[in-house]
Short mmCIF file of N, CA and C in Angstrom, two decimals:
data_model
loop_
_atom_site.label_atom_id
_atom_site.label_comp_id
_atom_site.label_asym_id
_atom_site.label_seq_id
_atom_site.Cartn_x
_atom_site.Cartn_y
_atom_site.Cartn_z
N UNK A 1 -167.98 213.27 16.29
CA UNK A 1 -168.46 211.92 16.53
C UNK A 1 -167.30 211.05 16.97
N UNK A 2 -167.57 209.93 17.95
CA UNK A 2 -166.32 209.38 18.43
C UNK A 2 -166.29 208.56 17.44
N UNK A 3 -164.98 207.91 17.51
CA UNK A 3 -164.77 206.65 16.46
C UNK A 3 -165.29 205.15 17.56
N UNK A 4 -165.62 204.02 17.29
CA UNK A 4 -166.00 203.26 18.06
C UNK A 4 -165.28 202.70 19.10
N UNK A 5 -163.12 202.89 18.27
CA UNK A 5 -162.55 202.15 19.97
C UNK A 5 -162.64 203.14 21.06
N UNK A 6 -163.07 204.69 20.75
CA UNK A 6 -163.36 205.08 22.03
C UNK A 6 -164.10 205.06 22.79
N UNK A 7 -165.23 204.44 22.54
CA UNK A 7 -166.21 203.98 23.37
C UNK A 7 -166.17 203.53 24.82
N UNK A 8 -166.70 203.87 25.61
CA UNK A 8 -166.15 203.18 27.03
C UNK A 8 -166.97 201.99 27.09
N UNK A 9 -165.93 201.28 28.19
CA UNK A 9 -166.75 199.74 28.64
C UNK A 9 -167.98 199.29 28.56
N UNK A 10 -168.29 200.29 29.64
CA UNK A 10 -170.01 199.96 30.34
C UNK A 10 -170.79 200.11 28.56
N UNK A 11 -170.41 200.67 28.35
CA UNK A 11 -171.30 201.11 26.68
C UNK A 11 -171.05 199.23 25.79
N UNK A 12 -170.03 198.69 25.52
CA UNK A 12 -169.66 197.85 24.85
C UNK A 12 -170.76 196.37 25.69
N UNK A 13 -170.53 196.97 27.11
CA UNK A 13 -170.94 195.71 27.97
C UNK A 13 -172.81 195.81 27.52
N UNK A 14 -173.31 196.86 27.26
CA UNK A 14 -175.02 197.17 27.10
C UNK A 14 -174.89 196.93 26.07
N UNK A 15 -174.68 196.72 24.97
CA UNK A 15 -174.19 196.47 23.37
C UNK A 15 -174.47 194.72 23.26
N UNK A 16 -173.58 194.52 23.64
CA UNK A 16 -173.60 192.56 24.06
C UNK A 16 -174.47 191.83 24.72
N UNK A 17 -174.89 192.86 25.73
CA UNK A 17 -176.31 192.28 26.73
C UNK A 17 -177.58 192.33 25.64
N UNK A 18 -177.74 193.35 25.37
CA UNK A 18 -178.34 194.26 24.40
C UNK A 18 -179.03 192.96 22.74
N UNK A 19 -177.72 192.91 22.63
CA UNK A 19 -177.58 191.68 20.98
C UNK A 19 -178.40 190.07 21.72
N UNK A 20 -177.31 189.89 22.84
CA UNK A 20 -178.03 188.45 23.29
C UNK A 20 -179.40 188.39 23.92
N UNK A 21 -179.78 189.43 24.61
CA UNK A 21 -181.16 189.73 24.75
C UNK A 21 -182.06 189.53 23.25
N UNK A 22 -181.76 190.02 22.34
CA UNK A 22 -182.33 190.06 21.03
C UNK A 22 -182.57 188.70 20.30
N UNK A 23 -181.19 188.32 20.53
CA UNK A 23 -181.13 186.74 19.40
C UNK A 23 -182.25 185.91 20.56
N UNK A 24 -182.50 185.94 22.19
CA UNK A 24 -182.64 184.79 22.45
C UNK A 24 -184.51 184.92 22.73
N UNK A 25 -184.92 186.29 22.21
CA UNK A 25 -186.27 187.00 22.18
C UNK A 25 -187.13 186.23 20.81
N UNK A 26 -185.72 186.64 19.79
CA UNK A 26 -185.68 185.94 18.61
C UNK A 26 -185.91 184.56 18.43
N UNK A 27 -185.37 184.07 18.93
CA UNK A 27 -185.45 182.54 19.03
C UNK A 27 -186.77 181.70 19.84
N UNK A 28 -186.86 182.43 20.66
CA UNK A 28 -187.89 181.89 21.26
C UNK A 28 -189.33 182.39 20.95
N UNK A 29 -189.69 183.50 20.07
CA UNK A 29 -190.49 183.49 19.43
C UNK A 29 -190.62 182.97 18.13
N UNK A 30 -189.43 182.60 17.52
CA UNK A 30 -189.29 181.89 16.22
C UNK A 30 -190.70 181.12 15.55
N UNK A 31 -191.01 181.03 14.35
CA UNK A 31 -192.26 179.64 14.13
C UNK A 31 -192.11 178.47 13.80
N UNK A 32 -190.44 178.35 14.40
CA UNK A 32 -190.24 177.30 13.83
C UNK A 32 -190.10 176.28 15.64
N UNK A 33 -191.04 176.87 16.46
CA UNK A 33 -190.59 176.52 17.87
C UNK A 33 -191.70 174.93 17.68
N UNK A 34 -191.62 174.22 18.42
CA UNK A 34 -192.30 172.63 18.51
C UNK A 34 -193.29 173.58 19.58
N UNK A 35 -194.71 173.41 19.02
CA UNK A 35 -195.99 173.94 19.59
C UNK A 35 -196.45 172.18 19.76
N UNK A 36 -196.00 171.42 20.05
CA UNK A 36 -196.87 170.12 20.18
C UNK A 36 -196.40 169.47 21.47
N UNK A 37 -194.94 169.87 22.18
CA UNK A 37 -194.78 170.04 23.30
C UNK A 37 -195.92 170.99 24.77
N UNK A 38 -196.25 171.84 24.20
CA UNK A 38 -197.62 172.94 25.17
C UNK A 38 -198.69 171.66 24.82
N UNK A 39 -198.78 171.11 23.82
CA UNK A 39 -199.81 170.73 23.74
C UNK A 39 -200.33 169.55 24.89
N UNK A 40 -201.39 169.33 25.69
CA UNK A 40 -201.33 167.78 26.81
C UNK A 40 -202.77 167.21 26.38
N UNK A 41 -202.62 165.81 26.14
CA UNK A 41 -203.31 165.40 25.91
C UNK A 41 -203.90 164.30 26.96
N UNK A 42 -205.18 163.86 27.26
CA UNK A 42 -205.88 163.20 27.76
C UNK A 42 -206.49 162.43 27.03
N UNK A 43 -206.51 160.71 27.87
CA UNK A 43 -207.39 159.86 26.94
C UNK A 43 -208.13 159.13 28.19
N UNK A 44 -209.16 158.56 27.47
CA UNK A 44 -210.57 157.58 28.31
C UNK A 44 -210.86 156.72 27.56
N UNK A 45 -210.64 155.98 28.19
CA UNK A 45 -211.61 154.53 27.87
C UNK A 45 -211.05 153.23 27.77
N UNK A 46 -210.62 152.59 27.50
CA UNK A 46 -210.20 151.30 27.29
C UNK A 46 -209.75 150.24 25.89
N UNK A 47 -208.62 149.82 26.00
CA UNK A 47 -208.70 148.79 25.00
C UNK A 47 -208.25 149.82 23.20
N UNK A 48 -207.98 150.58 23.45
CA UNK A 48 -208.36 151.75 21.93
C UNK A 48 -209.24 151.93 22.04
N UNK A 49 -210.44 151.96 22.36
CA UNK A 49 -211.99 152.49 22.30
C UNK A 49 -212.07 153.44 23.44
N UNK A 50 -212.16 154.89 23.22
CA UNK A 50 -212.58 155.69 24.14
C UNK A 50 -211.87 157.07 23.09
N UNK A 51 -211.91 158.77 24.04
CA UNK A 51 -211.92 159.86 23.84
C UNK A 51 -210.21 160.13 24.18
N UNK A 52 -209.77 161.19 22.89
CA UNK A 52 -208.91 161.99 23.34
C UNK A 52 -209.29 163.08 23.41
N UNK A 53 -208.65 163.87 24.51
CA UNK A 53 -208.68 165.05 24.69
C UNK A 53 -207.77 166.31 24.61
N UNK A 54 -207.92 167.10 24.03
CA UNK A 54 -206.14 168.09 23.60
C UNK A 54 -206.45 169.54 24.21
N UNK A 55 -205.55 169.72 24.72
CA UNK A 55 -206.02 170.93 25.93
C UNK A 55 -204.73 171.70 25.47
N UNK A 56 -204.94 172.95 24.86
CA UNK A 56 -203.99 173.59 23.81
C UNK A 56 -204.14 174.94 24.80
N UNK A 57 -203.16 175.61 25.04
CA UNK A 57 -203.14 177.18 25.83
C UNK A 57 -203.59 178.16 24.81
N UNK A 58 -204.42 178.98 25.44
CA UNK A 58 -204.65 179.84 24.40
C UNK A 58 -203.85 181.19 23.67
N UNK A 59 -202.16 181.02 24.27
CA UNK A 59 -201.54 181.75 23.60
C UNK A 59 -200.96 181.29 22.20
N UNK A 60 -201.20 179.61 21.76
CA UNK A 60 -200.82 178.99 21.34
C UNK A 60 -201.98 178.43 19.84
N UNK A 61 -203.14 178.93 20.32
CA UNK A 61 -203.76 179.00 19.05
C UNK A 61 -204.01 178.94 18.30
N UNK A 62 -203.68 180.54 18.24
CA UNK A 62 -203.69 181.05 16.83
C UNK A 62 -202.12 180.49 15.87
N UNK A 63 -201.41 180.28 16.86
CA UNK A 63 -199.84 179.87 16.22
C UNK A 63 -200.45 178.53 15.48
N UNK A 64 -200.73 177.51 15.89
CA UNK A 64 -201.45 175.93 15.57
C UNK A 64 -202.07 176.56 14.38
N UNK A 65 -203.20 177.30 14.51
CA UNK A 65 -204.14 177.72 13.18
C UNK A 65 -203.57 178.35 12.12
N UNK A 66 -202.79 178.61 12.19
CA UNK A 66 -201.90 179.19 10.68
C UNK A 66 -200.72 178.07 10.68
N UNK A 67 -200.37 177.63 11.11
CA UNK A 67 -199.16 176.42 10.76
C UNK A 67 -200.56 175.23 10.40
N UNK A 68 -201.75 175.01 10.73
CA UNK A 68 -202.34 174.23 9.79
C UNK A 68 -203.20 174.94 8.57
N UNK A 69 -203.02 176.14 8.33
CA UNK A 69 -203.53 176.85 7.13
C UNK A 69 -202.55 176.12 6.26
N UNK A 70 -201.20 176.50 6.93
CA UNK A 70 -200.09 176.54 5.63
C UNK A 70 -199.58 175.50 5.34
N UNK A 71 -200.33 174.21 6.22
CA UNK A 71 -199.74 172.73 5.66
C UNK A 71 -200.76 172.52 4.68
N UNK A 72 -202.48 173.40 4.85
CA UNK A 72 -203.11 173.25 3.57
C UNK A 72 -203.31 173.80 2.33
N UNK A 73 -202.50 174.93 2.57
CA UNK A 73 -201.77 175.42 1.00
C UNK A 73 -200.85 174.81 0.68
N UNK A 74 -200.01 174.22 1.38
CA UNK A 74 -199.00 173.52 0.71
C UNK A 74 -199.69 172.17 -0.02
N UNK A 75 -200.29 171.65 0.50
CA UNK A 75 -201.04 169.82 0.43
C UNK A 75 -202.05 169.98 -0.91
N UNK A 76 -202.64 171.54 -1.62
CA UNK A 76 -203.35 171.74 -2.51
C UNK A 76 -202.80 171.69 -3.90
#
């Protein structure tokens, strides 16, 4: 088995690509990402009197529906 400083370059360079690929996969699936940014909202009517409308993507969901499960286990 080699020891690791023998490792060649190209190997060290897929290693590093490899890690930052990971953390930034990581991160951006995180649950701690702001889902209220995707969110766009529409309003009608006048004066405060009228409709909002919230037009949520549907990859985004199910993420919303368990982050408001778990603000109502917490709130119980």
């Amino acid at each position: 088995m080699k020891s690791i400083k023998q490792l060649p370059k190209w190997s060290w360079v897929v290693l590093i690509v490899a890690v930052v690929a990971g953390v930034f996969i990581w991160h951006k699936n995180s649950a701690d990402s702001n889902l209220i940014d995707n969110v766009k909202f529409s309003f009608s009517g006048y004066n405060e009197s009228g409709t909002v409308v919230a037009v949520i993507p549907p990859e985004d969901e199910k993420k919303i529906a368990i982050m408001q499960l778990d603000y109502l286990r917490r709130s119980l």
